[in-house]
Tab-separated table of C-alpha atoms in Angstrom:
chain	number	residue	atom	x	y	z
A	25	UNK	CA	112.241	47.992	111.108
A	26	UNK	CA	110.060	49.621	108.295
A	27	UNK	CA	106.429	49.179	110.711
A	28	UNK	CA	106.283	51.057	113.267
A	29	UNK	CA	105.810	49.540	117.184
A	30	UNK	CA	101.959	50.502	116.977
A	31	UNK	CA	100.987	47.551	114.969
A	32	UNK	CA	102.709	44.914	117.346
A	33	UNK	CA	100.859	47.083	120.060
A	34	UNK	CA	97.716	46.652	117.763
A	35	UNK	CA	98.100	42.990	117.739
A	36	UNK	CA	98.779	42.526	121.574
A	37	UNK	CA	95.451	44.567	122.124
A	38	UNK	CA	93.490	42.286	119.538
A	39	UNK	CA	94.964	38.984	121.019
A	40	UNK	CA	94.219	40.209	124.833
A	41	UNK	CA	91.065	41.190	123.832
A	42	UNK	CA	90.299	37.845	122.047
A	43	UNK	CA	91.378	36.350	125.658
A	44	UNK	CA	88.950	38.648	127.345
A	45	UNK	CA	85.897	37.767	125.628
A	46	UNK	CA	86.728	33.911	126.025
A	47	UNK	CA	87.173	34.505	129.543
A	48	UNK	CA	83.624	36.211	129.813
A	49	UNK	CA	81.687	34.521	127.273
A	50	UNK	CA	82.944	30.565	127.368
A	51	UNK	CA	82.014	28.362	130.351
A	52	UNK	CA	84.058	25.288	130.189
A	53	UNK	CA	86.639	26.092	132.752
A	54	UNK	CA	89.546	24.164	130.257
A	55	UNK	CA	88.647	26.913	127.451
A	56	UNK	CA	88.461	29.710	130.036
A	57	UNK	CA	92.162	28.622	131.206
A	58	UNK	CA	93.320	28.196	127.785
A	59	UNK	CA	92.041	31.999	127.056
A	60	UNK	CA	93.645	33.416	130.329
A	61	UNK	CA	97.107	31.678	128.697
A	62	UNK	CA	96.300	33.755	125.482
A	63	UNK	CA	96.020	37.117	127.629
A	64	UNK	CA	99.404	36.308	129.134
A	65	UNK	CA	100.790	35.790	125.650
A	66	UNK	CA	99.380	39.186	124.821
A	67	UNK	CA	100.879	40.854	127.848
A	68	UNK	CA	104.463	38.924	126.876
A	69	UNK	CA	104.056	40.543	123.205
A	70	UNK	CA	103.734	44.227	124.353
A	71	UNK	CA	106.676	43.428	126.878
A	72	UNK	CA	108.775	42.382	124.158
A	73	UNK	CA	107.658	45.528	121.803
A	74	UNK	CA	108.597	47.586	124.224
A	75	UNK	CA	111.715	46.127	125.211
A	76	UNK	CA	112.623	46.752	121.254
A	77	UNK	CA	111.512	49.768	120.586
A	78	UNK	CA	113.820	51.006	124.017
A	79	UNK	CA	116.609	48.920	122.917
A	80	UNK	CA	116.763	47.212	126.762
A	81	UNK	CA	116.725	43.892	127.127
A	82	UNK	CA	114.658	44.086	130.434
A	83	UNK	CA	111.510	43.427	128.679
A	84	UNK	CA	113.101	40.160	127.639
A	85	UNK	CA	113.563	39.038	131.688
A	86	UNK	CA	110.579	39.791	132.430
A	87	UNK	CA	108.561	37.980	129.762
A	88	UNK	CA	110.940	34.729	130.754
A	89	UNK	CA	109.441	35.456	134.400
A	90	UNK	CA	105.841	35.474	132.825
A	91	UNK	CA	106.648	32.473	131.249
A	92	UNK	CA	107.465	30.766	134.073
A	93	UNK	CA	104.419	32.125	136.231
A	94	UNK	CA	102.255	30.977	132.956
A	95	UNK	CA	103.898	27.158	133.619
A	96	UNK	CA	103.114	27.382	137.279
A	97	UNK	CA	99.594	28.620	136.769
A	98	UNK	CA	98.476	25.927	134.349
A	99	UNK	CA	99.879	23.415	136.650
A	100	UNK	CA	97.967	24.621	139.703
A	101	UNK	CA	95.060	25.368	137.905
A	102	UNK	CA	94.625	22.248	135.949
A	103	UNK	CA	95.366	20.132	139.148
A	104	UNK	CA	92.266	22.162	140.372
A	105	UNK	CA	90.209	21.499	137.415
A	106	UNK	CA	91.107	17.360	138.060
A	107	UNK	CA	89.952	17.824	141.287
A	108	UNK	CA	86.651	19.761	140.713
A	109	UNK	CA	85.939	17.228	138.158
A	110	UNK	CA	86.427	14.110	140.573
A	111	UNK	CA	84.131	15.664	143.230
A	112	UNK	CA	81.517	17.065	140.981
A	113	UNK	CA	81.775	15.476	137.566
A	114	UNK	CA	81.597	18.898	135.190
A	115	UNK	CA	83.404	21.222	133.867
A	116	UNK	CA	80.886	23.588	133.961
A	117	UNK	CA	81.561	26.746	135.626
A	118	UNK	CA	77.892	27.622	136.583
A	119	UNK	CA	77.565	24.294	138.709
A	120	UNK	CA	80.453	24.900	140.649
A	121	UNK	CA	79.188	27.440	142.882
A	122	UNK	CA	78.931	26.252	146.100
A	123	UNK	CA	81.028	29.226	147.692
A	124	UNK	CA	78.057	31.751	146.201
A	125	UNK	CA	75.951	31.928	148.821
B	5	UNK	CA	109.701	45.730	97.485
B	6	UNK	CA	112.774	44.740	99.892
B	7	UNK	CA	111.725	47.666	102.874
B	8	UNK	CA	108.334	46.264	102.273
B	9	UNK	CA	109.273	42.784	103.388
B	10	UNK	CA	109.075	43.456	107.137
B	11	UNK	CA	105.518	44.169	106.661
B	12	UNK	CA	104.569	40.827	104.801
B	13	UNK	CA	106.156	38.807	107.070
B	14	UNK	CA	104.562	40.514	109.979
B	15	UNK	CA	101.596	40.043	108.175
B	16	UNK	CA	102.337	36.133	107.257
B	17	UNK	CA	102.818	35.520	111.063
B	18	UNK	CA	99.759	37.928	112.572
B	19	UNK	CA	96.800	36.957	110.339
B	20	UNK	CA	97.164	33.383	111.035
B	21	UNK	CA	97.628	34.322	114.590
B	22	UNK	CA	94.658	36.109	115.129
B	23	UNK	CA	92.724	33.458	112.938
B	24	UNK	CA	94.031	30.908	115.350
B	25	UNK	CA	93.326	33.229	118.596
B	26	UNK	CA	89.278	33.184	117.336
B	27	UNK	CA	89.652	29.271	116.888
B	28	UNK	CA	90.269	29.060	120.682
B	29	UNK	CA	87.402	31.444	121.442
B	30	UNK	CA	84.927	29.808	119.339
B	31	UNK	CA	85.868	26.351	119.244
B	32	UNK	CA	83.272	24.116	120.594
B	33	UNK	CA	85.602	20.870	121.626
B	34	UNK	CA	87.995	21.676	124.037
B	35	UNK	CA	90.607	19.617	122.027
B	36	UNK	CA	89.839	21.926	118.854
B	37	UNK	CA	90.463	25.004	121.138
B	38	UNK	CA	93.804	23.703	122.297
B	39	UNK	CA	95.031	22.856	119.169
B	40	UNK	CA	94.405	26.290	117.797
B	41	UNK	CA	95.912	27.393	120.980
B	42	UNK	CA	99.530	25.565	119.827
B	43	UNK	CA	98.923	27.380	116.477
B	44	UNK	CA	98.454	30.585	118.183
B	45	UNK	CA	101.801	29.945	120.357
B	46	UNK	CA	103.825	28.927	116.787
B	47	UNK	CA	102.748	32.182	115.260
B	48	UNK	CA	103.752	34.403	118.408
B	49	UNK	CA	106.982	33.001	118.599
B	50	UNK	CA	107.506	34.165	114.798
B	51	UNK	CA	106.436	37.335	115.792
B	52	UNK	CA	109.234	37.101	118.696
B	53	UNK	CA	111.912	36.745	116.331
B	54	UNK	CA	110.526	39.575	114.278
B	55	UNK	CA	110.974	41.414	117.567
B	56	UNK	CA	115.024	40.401	117.755
B	57	UNK	CA	113.812	38.140	120.881
B	58	UNK	CA	115.349	34.687	119.948
B	59	UNK	CA	115.723	33.167	123.185
B	60	UNK	CA	112.083	34.270	124.121
B	61	UNK	CA	110.784	32.390	120.990
B	62	UNK	CA	112.573	29.602	121.531
B	63	UNK	CA	111.361	29.299	125.075
B	64	UNK	CA	107.732	30.230	123.613
B	65	UNK	CA	107.753	26.950	121.651
B	66	UNK	CA	109.292	24.940	124.072
B	67	UNK	CA	107.541	25.985	127.322
B	68	UNK	CA	104.065	27.125	125.917
B	69	UNK	CA	103.679	25.042	122.721
B	70	UNK	CA	105.565	21.793	124.157
B	71	UNK	CA	105.419	21.315	127.814
B	72	UNK	CA	101.826	23.567	128.906
B	73	UNK	CA	100.027	22.198	126.069
B	74	UNK	CA	100.714	18.695	126.395
B	75	UNK	CA	99.209	18.990	130.168
B	76	UNK	CA	96.220	20.418	128.593
B	77	UNK	CA	95.783	17.707	126.540
B	78	UNK	CA	96.282	15.376	128.713
B	79	UNK	CA	93.779	16.748	131.418
B	80	UNK	CA	91.286	16.671	128.392
B	81	UNK	CA	91.956	12.896	127.909
B	82	UNK	CA	91.727	12.489	131.174
B	83	UNK	CA	88.750	13.700	132.011
B	84	UNK	CA	86.563	11.468	129.504
B	85	UNK	CA	84.456	14.547	128.526
B	86	UNK	CA	80.859	13.318	126.871
B	87	UNK	CA	78.758	15.329	124.652
B	88	UNK	CA	76.871	17.337	126.708
B	89	UNK	CA	80.317	18.932	128.229
B	90	UNK	CA	81.622	20.125	124.515
B	91	UNK	CA	78.374	22.093	123.672
B	92	UNK	CA	78.275	25.705	124.865
B	93	UNK	CA	74.777	26.428	126.053
B	94	UNK	CA	73.165	29.819	124.941
B	95	UNK	CA	74.943	33.046	125.964
B	96	UNK	CA	73.020	34.839	128.831
B	97	UNK	CA	72.748	38.550	128.914
B	98	UNK	CA	75.691	39.024	131.389
B	99	UNK	CA	78.056	37.219	128.743
B	100	UNK	CA	76.765	39.366	126.276
B	101	UNK	CA	77.645	42.351	128.345
B	102	UNK	CA	80.712	41.094	128.612
B	103	UNK	CA	81.677	40.416	125.135
B	104	UNK	CA	80.659	44.097	124.635
B	105	UNK	CA	82.638	45.168	127.473
B	106	UNK	CA	85.546	43.419	125.897
B	107	UNK	CA	85.525	45.331	122.464
B	108	UNK	CA	85.269	48.626	124.353
B	109	UNK	CA	88.149	47.987	125.996
B	110	UNK	CA	89.746	46.931	122.431
B	111	UNK	CA	88.265	50.209	121.166
B	112	UNK	CA	89.887	52.358	123.624
B	113	UNK	CA	93.425	50.770	123.430
B	114	UNK	CA	93.231	50.875	119.681
B	115	UNK	CA	92.239	54.694	119.809
B	116	UNK	CA	95.356	54.878	122.494
B	117	UNK	CA	97.680	53.568	120.390
B	118	UNK	CA	96.596	55.279	117.356
B	119	UNK	CA	96.707	58.393	119.285
B	120	UNK	CA	100.507	58.090	120.367
B	121	UNK	CA	101.334	58.367	117.397
B	122	UNK	CA	104.259	56.312	114.946
B	123	UNK	CA	106.575	54.766	117.680
B	124	UNK	CA	109.726	54.755	116.117
B	125	UNK	CA	112.621	52.143	117.057
B	126	UNK	CA	115.900	52.723	118.466
B	127	UNK	CA	119.074	50.973	117.329
B	128	UNK	CA	119.971	47.623	119.009
B	129	UNK	CA	123.317	45.928	119.762
B	130	UNK	CA	124.133	43.176	117.769
B	131	UNK	CA	123.912	41.273	120.770
B	132	UNK	CA	120.593	42.018	121.266
B	133	UNK	CA	118.188	39.059	122.357
B	134	UNK	CA	120.545	36.699	122.492
B	135	UNK	CA	120.613	33.631	124.911
B	136	UNK	CA	124.275	35.088	125.992
B	137	UNK	CA	122.582	38.761	126.733
B	138	UNK	CA	119.745	37.525	128.239
B	139	UNK	CA	121.466	34.997	130.462
B	140	UNK	CA	123.893	38.014	131.691
B	141	UNK	CA	120.756	40.069	132.546
B	142	UNK	CA	119.222	36.995	134.067
B	143	UNK	CA	122.135	35.972	136.541
B	144	UNK	CA	122.696	39.531	137.151
B	145	UNK	CA	120.356	42.239	137.747
B	146	UNK	CA	117.570	39.661	137.849
B	147	UNK	CA	119.116	37.093	139.988
B	148	UNK	CA	116.765	37.037	143.119
B	149	UNK	CA	113.699	37.222	141.005
B	150	UNK	CA	115.161	33.749	138.746
B	151	UNK	CA	116.029	32.223	142.337
B	152	UNK	CA	112.116	33.163	143.366
B	153	UNK	CA	110.653	31.998	140.245
B	154	UNK	CA	112.933	28.117	140.642
B	155	UNK	CA	111.004	28.440	144.451
B	156	UNK	CA	107.562	29.215	143.009
B	157	UNK	CA	108.006	26.277	139.998
B	158	UNK	CA	108.760	23.882	143.021
B	159	UNK	CA	105.813	25.064	144.961
B	160	UNK	CA	103.566	24.921	142.153
B	161	UNK	CA	104.542	21.149	141.268
B	162	UNK	CA	104.115	20.197	145.122
B	163	UNK	CA	100.845	21.976	145.187
B	164	UNK	CA	99.624	20.446	142.354
B	165	UNK	CA	100.488	16.672	143.417
B	166	UNK	CA	98.978	17.501	146.585
B	167	UNK	CA	95.649	19.017	145.020
B	168	UNK	CA	95.285	16.497	142.241
B	169	UNK	CA	96.143	13.294	144.028
B	170	UNK	CA	93.410	11.316	145.423
B	171	UNK	CA	95.110	9.611	148.832
B	172	UNK	CA	98.517	11.167	149.761
């Protein structure tokens, strides 16, 4: 390996922050969900980088579990999106504020 | 030249990956965001192969770029979005604050990575990251979390049906 692990960690940090920007600045529930997936992937990249750097495979197992949890999260989250759209007719996060007051 | 090959391959995957990730955040239309995300997952799988994580790279394409993105596209199609749903309103002050906060996080993390100095790789065995080796780990040391994951997926399936179905 000619390039150090820092490059991979920096790439993961950039990906995570793109996801963070999307979560805080976008108001469409679907796009916010996609940005959450991006953040989960950035975490996975960090796990795999350190797994390769330490020479142990535990990070691969954790990455596997993260992928499984992301699949479960996408299934339940998109079901909630469908339920919200059915009752409110909108995907706008600002308009879904019944629990606010 | 040969010792630079890894750097070039890394950049070959990393630069399109960052562009695709920016496309997810910036796209007006959710369908465009979803397609950018698929591209990002593919490039990320390439990075995983560089990290000798073959099984995870394969799962990334199979589960993320395959299953999860199909669910996303199906939901976008089902919801029959109108034009006013596509456009984001002007950003509020709070959202600008969030963006500045996120760039602050990036700065801090990047500085921390730089401060850590060059992190060198340890040697890995021949079987590193293969299906056999990771499978051995999953079915011995991580057996309980593995079974818990199957339960979690079952609960997620039932929960998704209960939440999304109109009349049960």
